[in-house]
PDB file of C-alpha atoms in Angstrom:
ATOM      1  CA  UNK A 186       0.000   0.000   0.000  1.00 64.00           C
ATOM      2  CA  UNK A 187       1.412   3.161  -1.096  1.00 78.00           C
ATOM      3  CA  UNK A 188       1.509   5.955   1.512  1.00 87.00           C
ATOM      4  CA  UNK A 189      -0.352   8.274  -0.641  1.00 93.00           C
ATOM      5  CA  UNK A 190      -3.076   6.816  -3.302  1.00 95.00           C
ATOM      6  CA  UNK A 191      -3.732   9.038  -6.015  1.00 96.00           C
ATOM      7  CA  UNK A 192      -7.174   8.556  -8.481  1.00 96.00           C
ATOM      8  CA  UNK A 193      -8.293   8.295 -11.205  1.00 97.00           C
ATOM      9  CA  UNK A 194      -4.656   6.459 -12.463  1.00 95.00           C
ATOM     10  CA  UNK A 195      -5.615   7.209 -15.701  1.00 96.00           C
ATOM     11  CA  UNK A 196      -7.983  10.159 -17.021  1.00 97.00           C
ATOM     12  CA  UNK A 197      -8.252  11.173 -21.131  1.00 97.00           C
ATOM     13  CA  UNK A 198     -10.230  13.812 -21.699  1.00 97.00           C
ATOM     14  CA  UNK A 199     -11.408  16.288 -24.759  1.00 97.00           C
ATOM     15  CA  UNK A 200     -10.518  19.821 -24.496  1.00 98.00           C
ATOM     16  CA  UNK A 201     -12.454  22.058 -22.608  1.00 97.00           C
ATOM     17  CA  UNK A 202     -13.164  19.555 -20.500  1.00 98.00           C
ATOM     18  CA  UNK A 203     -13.147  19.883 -16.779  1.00 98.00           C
ATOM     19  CA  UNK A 204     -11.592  17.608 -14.203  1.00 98.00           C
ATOM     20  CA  UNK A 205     -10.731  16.602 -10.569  1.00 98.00           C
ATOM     21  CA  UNK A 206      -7.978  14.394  -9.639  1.00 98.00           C
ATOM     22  CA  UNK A 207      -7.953  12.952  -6.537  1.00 98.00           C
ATOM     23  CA  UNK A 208      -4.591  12.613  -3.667  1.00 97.00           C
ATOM     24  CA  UNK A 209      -5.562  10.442  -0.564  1.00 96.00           C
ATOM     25  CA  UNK A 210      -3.714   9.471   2.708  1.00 94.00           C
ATOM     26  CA  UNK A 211      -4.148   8.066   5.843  1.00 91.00           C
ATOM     27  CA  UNK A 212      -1.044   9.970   7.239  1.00 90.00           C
ATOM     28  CA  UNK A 213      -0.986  13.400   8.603  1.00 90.00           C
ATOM     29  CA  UNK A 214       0.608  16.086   6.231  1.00 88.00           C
ATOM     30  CA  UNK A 215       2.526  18.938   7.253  1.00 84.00           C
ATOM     31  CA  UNK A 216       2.035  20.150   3.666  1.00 85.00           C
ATOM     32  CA  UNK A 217       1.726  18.477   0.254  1.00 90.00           C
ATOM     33  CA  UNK A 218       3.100  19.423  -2.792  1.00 91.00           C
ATOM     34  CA  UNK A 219       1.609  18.405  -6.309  1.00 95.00           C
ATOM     35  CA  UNK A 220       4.408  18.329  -9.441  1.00 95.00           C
ATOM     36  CA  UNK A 221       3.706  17.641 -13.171  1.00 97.00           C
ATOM     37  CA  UNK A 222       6.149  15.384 -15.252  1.00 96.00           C
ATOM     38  CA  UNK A 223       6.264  15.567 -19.068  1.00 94.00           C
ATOM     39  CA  UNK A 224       7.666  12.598 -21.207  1.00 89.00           C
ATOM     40  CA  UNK A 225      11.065  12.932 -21.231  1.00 87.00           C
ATOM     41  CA  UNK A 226      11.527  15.196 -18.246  1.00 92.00           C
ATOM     42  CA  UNK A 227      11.980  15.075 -14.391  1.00 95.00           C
ATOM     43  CA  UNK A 228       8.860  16.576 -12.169  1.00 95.00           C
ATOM     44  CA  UNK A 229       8.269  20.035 -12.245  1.00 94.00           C
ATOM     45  CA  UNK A 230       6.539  21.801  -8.982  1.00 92.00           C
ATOM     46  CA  UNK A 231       3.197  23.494  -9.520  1.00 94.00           C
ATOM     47  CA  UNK A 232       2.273  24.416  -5.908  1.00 93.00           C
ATOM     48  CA  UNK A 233       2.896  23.877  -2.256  1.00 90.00           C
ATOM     49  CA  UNK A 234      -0.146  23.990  -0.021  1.00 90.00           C
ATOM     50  CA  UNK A 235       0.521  24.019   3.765  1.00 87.00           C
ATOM     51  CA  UNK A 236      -3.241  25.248   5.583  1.00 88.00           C
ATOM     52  CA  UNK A 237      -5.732  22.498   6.448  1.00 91.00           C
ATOM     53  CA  UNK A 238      -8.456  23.965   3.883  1.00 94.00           C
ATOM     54  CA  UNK A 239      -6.166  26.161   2.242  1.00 95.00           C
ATOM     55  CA  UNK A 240      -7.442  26.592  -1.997  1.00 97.00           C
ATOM     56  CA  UNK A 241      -4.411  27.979  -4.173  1.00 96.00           C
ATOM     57  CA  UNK A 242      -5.120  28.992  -7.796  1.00 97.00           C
ATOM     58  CA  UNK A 243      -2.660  28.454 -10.814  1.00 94.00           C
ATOM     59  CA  UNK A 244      -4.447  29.967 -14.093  1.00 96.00           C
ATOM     60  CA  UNK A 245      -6.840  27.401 -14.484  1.00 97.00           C
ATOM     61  CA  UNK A 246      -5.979  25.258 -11.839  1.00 97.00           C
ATOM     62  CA  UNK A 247      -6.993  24.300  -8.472  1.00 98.00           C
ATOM     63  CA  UNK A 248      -5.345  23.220  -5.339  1.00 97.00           C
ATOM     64  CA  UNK A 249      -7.258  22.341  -2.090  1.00 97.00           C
ATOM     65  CA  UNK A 250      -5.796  20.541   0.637  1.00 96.00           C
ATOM     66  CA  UNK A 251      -8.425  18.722   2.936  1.00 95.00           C
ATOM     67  CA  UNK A 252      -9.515  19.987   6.037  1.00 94.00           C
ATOM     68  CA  UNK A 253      -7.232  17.115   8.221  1.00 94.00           C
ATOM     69  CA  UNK A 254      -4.471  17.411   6.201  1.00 92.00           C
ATOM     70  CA  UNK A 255      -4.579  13.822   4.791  1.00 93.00           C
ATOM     71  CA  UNK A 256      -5.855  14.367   1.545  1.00 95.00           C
ATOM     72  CA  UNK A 257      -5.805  17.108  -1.502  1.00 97.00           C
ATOM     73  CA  UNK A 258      -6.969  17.689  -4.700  1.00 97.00           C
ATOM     74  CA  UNK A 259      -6.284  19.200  -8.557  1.00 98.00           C
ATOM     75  CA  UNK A 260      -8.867  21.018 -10.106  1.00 98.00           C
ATOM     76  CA  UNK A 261      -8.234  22.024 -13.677  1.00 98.00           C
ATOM     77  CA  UNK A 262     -10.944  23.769 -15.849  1.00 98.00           C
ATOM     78  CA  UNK A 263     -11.206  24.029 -19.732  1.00 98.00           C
ATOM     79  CA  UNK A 264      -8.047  21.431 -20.026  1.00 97.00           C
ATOM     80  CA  UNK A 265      -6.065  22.084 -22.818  1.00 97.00           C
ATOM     81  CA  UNK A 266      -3.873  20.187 -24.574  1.00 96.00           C
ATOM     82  CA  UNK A 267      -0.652  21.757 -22.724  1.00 95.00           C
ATOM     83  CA  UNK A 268      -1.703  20.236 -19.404  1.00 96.00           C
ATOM     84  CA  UNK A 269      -0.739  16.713 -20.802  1.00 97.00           C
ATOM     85  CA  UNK A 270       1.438  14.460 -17.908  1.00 97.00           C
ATOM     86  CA  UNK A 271       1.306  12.895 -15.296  1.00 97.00           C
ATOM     87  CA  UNK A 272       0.679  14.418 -12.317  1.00 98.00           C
ATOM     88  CA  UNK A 273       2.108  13.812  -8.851  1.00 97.00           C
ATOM     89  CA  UNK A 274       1.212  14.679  -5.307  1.00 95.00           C
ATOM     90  CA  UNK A 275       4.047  14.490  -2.621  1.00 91.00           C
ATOM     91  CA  UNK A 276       4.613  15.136   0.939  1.00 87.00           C
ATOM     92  CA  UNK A 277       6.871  14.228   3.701  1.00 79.00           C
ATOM     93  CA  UNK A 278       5.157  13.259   6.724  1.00 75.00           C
ATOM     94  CA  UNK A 279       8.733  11.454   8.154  1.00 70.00           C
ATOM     95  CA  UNK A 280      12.198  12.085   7.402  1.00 67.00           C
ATOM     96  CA  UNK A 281      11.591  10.813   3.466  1.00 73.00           C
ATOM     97  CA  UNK A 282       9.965  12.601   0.379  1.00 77.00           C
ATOM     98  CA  UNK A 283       7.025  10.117  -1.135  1.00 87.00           C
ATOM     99  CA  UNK A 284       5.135  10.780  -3.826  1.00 91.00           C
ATOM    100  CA  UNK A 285       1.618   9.620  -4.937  1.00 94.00           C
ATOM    101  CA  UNK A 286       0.532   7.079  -7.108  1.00 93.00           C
ATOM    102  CA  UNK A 287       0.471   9.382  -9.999  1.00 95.00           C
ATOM    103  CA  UNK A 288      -2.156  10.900 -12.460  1.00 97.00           C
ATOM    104  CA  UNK A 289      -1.509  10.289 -16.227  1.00 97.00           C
ATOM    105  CA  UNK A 290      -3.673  13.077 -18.241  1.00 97.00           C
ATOM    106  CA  UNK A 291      -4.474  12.928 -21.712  1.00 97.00           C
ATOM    107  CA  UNK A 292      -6.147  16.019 -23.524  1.00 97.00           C
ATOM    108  CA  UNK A 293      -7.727  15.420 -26.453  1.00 97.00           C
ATOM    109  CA  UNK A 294      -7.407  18.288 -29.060  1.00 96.00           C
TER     110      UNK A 294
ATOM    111  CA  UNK B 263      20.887  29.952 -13.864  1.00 61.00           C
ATOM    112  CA  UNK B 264      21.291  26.089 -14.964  1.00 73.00           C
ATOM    113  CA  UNK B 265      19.113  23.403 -13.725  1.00 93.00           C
ATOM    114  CA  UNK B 266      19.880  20.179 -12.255  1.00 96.00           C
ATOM    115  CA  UNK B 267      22.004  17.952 -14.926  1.00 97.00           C
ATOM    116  CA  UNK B 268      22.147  14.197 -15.288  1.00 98.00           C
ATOM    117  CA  UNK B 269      24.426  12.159 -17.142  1.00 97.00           C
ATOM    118  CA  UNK B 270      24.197   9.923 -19.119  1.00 97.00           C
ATOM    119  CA  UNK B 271      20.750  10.423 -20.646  1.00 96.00           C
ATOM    120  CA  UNK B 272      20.470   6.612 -21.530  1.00 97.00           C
ATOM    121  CA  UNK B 273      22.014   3.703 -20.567  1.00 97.00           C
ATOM    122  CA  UNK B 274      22.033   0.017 -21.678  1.00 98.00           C
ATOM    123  CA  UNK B 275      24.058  -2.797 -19.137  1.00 98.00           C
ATOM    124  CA  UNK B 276      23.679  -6.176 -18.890  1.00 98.00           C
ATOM    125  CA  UNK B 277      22.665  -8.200 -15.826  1.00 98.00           C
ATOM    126  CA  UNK B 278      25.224  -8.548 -13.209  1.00 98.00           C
ATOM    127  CA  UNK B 279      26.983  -5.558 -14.590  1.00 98.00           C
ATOM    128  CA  UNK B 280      27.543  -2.207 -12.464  1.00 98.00           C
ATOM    129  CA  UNK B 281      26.727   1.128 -13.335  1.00 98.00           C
ATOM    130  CA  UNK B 282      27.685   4.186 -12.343  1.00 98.00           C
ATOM    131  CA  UNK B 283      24.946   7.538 -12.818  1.00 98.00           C
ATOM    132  CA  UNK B 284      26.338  11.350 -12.263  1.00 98.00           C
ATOM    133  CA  UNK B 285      24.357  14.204 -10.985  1.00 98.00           C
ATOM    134  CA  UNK B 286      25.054  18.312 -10.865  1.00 97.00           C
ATOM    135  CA  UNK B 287      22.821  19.750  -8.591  1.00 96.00           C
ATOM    136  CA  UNK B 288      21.932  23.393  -9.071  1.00 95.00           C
ATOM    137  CA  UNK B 289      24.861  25.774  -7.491  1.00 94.00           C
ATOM    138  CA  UNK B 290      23.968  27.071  -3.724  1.00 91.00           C
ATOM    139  CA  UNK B 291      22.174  23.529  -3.090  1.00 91.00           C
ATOM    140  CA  UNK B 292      23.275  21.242  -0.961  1.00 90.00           C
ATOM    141  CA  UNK B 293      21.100  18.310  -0.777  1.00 91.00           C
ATOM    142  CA  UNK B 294      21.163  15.529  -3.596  1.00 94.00           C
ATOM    143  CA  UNK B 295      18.270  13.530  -3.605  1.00 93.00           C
ATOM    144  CA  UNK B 296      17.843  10.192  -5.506  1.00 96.00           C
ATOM    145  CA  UNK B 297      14.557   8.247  -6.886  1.00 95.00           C
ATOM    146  CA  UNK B 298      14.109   5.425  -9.017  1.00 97.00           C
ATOM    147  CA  UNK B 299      10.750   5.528 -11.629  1.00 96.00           C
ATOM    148  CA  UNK B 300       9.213   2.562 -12.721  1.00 94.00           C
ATOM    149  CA  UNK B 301       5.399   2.325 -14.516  1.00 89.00           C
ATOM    150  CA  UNK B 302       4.794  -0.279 -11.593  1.00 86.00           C
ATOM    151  CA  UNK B 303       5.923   1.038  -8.379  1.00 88.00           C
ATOM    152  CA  UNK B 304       5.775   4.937  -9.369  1.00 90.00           C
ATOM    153  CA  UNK B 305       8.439   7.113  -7.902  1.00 92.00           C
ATOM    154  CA  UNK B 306      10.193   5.457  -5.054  1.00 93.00           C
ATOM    155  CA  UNK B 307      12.929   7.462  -2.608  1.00 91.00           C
ATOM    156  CA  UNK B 308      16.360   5.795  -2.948  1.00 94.00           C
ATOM    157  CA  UNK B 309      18.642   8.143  -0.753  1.00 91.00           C
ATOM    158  CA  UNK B 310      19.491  11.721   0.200  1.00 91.00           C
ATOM    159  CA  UNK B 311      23.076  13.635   0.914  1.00 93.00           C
ATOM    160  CA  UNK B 312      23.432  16.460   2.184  1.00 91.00           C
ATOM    161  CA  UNK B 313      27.307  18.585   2.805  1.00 90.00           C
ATOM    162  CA  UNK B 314      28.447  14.845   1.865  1.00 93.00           C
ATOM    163  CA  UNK B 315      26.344  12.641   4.619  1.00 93.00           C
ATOM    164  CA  UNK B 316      23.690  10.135   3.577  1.00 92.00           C
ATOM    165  CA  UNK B 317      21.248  11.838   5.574  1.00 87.00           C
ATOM    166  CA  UNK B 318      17.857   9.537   4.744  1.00 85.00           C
ATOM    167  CA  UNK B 319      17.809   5.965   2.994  1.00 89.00           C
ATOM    168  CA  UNK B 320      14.484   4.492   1.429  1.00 89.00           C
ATOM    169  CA  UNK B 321      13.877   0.836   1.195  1.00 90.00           C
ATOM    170  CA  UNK B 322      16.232  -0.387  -1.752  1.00 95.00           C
ATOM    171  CA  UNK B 323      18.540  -3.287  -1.239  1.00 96.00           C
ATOM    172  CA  UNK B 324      22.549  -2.548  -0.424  1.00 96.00           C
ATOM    173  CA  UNK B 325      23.452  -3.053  -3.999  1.00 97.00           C
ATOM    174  CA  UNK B 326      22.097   0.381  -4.856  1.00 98.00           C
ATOM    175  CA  UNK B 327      24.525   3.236  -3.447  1.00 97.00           C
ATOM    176  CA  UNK B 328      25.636   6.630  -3.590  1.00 97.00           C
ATOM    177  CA  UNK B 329      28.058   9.457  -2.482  1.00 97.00           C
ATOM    178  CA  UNK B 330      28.308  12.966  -2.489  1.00 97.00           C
ATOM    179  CA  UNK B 331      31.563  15.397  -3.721  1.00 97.00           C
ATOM    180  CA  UNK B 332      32.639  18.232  -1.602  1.00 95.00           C
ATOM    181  CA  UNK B 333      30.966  20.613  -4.842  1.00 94.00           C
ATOM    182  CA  UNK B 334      28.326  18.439  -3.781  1.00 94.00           C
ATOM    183  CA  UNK B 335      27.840  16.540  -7.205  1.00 97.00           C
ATOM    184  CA  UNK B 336      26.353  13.497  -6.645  1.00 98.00           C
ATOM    185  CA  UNK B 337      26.873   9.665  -8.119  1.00 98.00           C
ATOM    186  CA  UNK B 338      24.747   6.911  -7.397  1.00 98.00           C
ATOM    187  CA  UNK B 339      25.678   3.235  -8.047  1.00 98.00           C
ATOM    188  CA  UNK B 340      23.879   0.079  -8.707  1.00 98.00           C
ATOM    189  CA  UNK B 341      25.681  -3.175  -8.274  1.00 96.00           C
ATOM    190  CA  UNK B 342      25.282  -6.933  -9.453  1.00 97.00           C
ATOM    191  CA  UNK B 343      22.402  -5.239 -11.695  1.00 98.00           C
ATOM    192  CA  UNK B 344      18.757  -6.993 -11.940  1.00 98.00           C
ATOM    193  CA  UNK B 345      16.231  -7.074 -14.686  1.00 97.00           C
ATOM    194  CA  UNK B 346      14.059  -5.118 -12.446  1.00 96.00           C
ATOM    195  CA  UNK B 347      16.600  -2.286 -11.813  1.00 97.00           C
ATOM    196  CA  UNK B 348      15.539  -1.323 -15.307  1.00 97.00           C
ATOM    197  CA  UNK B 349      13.890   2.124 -14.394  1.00 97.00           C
ATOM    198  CA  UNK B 350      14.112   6.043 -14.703  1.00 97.00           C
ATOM    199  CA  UNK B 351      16.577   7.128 -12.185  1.00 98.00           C
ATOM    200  CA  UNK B 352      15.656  10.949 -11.241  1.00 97.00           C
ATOM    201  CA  UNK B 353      18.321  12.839  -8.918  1.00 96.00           C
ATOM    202  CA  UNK B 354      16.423  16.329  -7.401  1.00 94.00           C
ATOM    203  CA  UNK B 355      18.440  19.077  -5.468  1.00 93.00           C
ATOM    204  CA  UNK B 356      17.311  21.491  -3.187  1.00 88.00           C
ATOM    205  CA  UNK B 357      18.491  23.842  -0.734  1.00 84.00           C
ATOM    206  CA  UNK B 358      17.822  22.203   2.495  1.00 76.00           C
ATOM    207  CA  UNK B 359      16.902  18.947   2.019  1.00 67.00           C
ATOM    208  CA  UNK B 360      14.314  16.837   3.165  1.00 59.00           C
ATOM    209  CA  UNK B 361      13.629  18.382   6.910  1.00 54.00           C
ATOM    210  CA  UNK B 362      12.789  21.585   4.783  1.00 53.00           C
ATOM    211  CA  UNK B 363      11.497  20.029   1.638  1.00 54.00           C
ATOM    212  CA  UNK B 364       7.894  20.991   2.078  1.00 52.00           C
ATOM    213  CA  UNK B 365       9.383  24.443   2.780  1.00 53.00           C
ATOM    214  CA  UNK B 366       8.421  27.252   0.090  1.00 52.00           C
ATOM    215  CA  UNK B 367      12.196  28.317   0.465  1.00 56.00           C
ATOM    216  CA  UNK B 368      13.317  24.617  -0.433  1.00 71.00           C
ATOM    217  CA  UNK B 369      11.705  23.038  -3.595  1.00 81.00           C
ATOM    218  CA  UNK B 370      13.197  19.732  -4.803  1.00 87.00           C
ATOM    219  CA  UNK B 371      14.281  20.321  -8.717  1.00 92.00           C
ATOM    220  CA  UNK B 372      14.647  17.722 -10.883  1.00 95.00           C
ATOM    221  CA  UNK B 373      16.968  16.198 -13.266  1.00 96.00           C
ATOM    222  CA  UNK B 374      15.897  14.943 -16.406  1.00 96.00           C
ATOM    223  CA  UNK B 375      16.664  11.797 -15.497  1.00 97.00           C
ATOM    224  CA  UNK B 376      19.020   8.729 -16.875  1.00 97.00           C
ATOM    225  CA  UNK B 377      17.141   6.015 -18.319  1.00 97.00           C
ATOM    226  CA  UNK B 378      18.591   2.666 -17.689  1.00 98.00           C
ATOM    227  CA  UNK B 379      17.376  -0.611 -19.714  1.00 98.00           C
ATOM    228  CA  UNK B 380      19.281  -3.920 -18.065  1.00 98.00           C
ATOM    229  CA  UNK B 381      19.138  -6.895 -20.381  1.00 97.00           C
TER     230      UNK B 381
END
């Protein structure tokens, strides 16, 4: 069982589209961060959230972190075809870095 | 200001070989982090130096080591290599490390990785 469970796995949607992807625990979080990884390339960060209920904006994207701190979520409205990759939520609850599961997005022009 | 660099890019060994992968961590960092990418397991924490010191291990067999340069450069190496050590091996840096890596002032940044096939 992976520390933090991320769903859907998969998701391909058309453009325009709007989605939610999903980044479970049953660990306490200090903070979790959520990267993006394109073929070919390492993880890039997109955001850091920290607040139990804190909501961060990126364009058109949405961070929330749950209210307990065990659980957070992606919101991304009108996908385009840009915000193709896989997407990754991590923490560090102990002295180690994990990452989620993983999120591979597919938008459809 | 450049990014983290890996070397090589791709790499092709045969079982029971060894293998030897370099990282250059952004200047001003100090920590070196290591992870190994597979489409079954996901991204799994190998090790982290920091100023030179293995300061965190993950759960990966002795035959998979590392070590840290005074310029703090990294190398990691695999011994007695597996089928299953085929992977995407992904070194980060940051500032701090991993007591501050959920710190705005201490983002991980990532290599592009070296992709290792073991026949």
């Amino acid at each position: 069982t992976q520390l933090l469970e991320q769903s859907p796995q998969f998701l391909s949607i058309q453009e325009g589209e709007n989605l939610t992807v999903y980044c479970n625990s049953s660990s306490v979080f200090s903070s979790l961060q959520w990267y993006r990884q394109e073929p070919g390339e390492g993880p890039v960060l997109l955001v850091t959230v920290v607040t139990g209920g804190e909501v961060k904006k990126l364009k058109r994207l949405t961070f929330q972190f749950g209210d307990a701190r065990k659980d957070s979520s992606l919101h991304i409205t009108a996908a385009q075809p840009g915000d193709t990759g896989l997407y990754l939520c991590a923490g560090s609850p102990y002295n180690q870095f994990y990452f989620g599961t993983g999120t591979s997005l597919t938008v459809i022009p | 200001k450049a990014g983290v660099t890996q070397t090589p890019r791709y790499l092709i060994k045969t079982r029971g070989q060894q293998v030897t992968l370099s990282c250059s961590p952004i200047s001003g960092h100090r920590s070196v982090s290591w992870y190994q990418q597979t489409p079954g397991q996901g991204l799994q924490f190998l090790f982290e130096y920091f100023s030179e010191t293995q300061r965190n291990k993950g759960n990966f067999p002795g035959r998979f080591s590392g070590r840290q340069f005074s310029n703090s450069r990294s190398e990691m190496n695999v011994s007695t290599l597996e089928l299953g050590d085929s992977a995407l091996y992904l070194c980060a840096s940051s500032l701090e490390g991993s007591a501050y890596l959920s710190s705005y002032n201490s983002p991980l940044h990532f290599g592009n990785g070296t992709r290792l096939t073991v026949t």
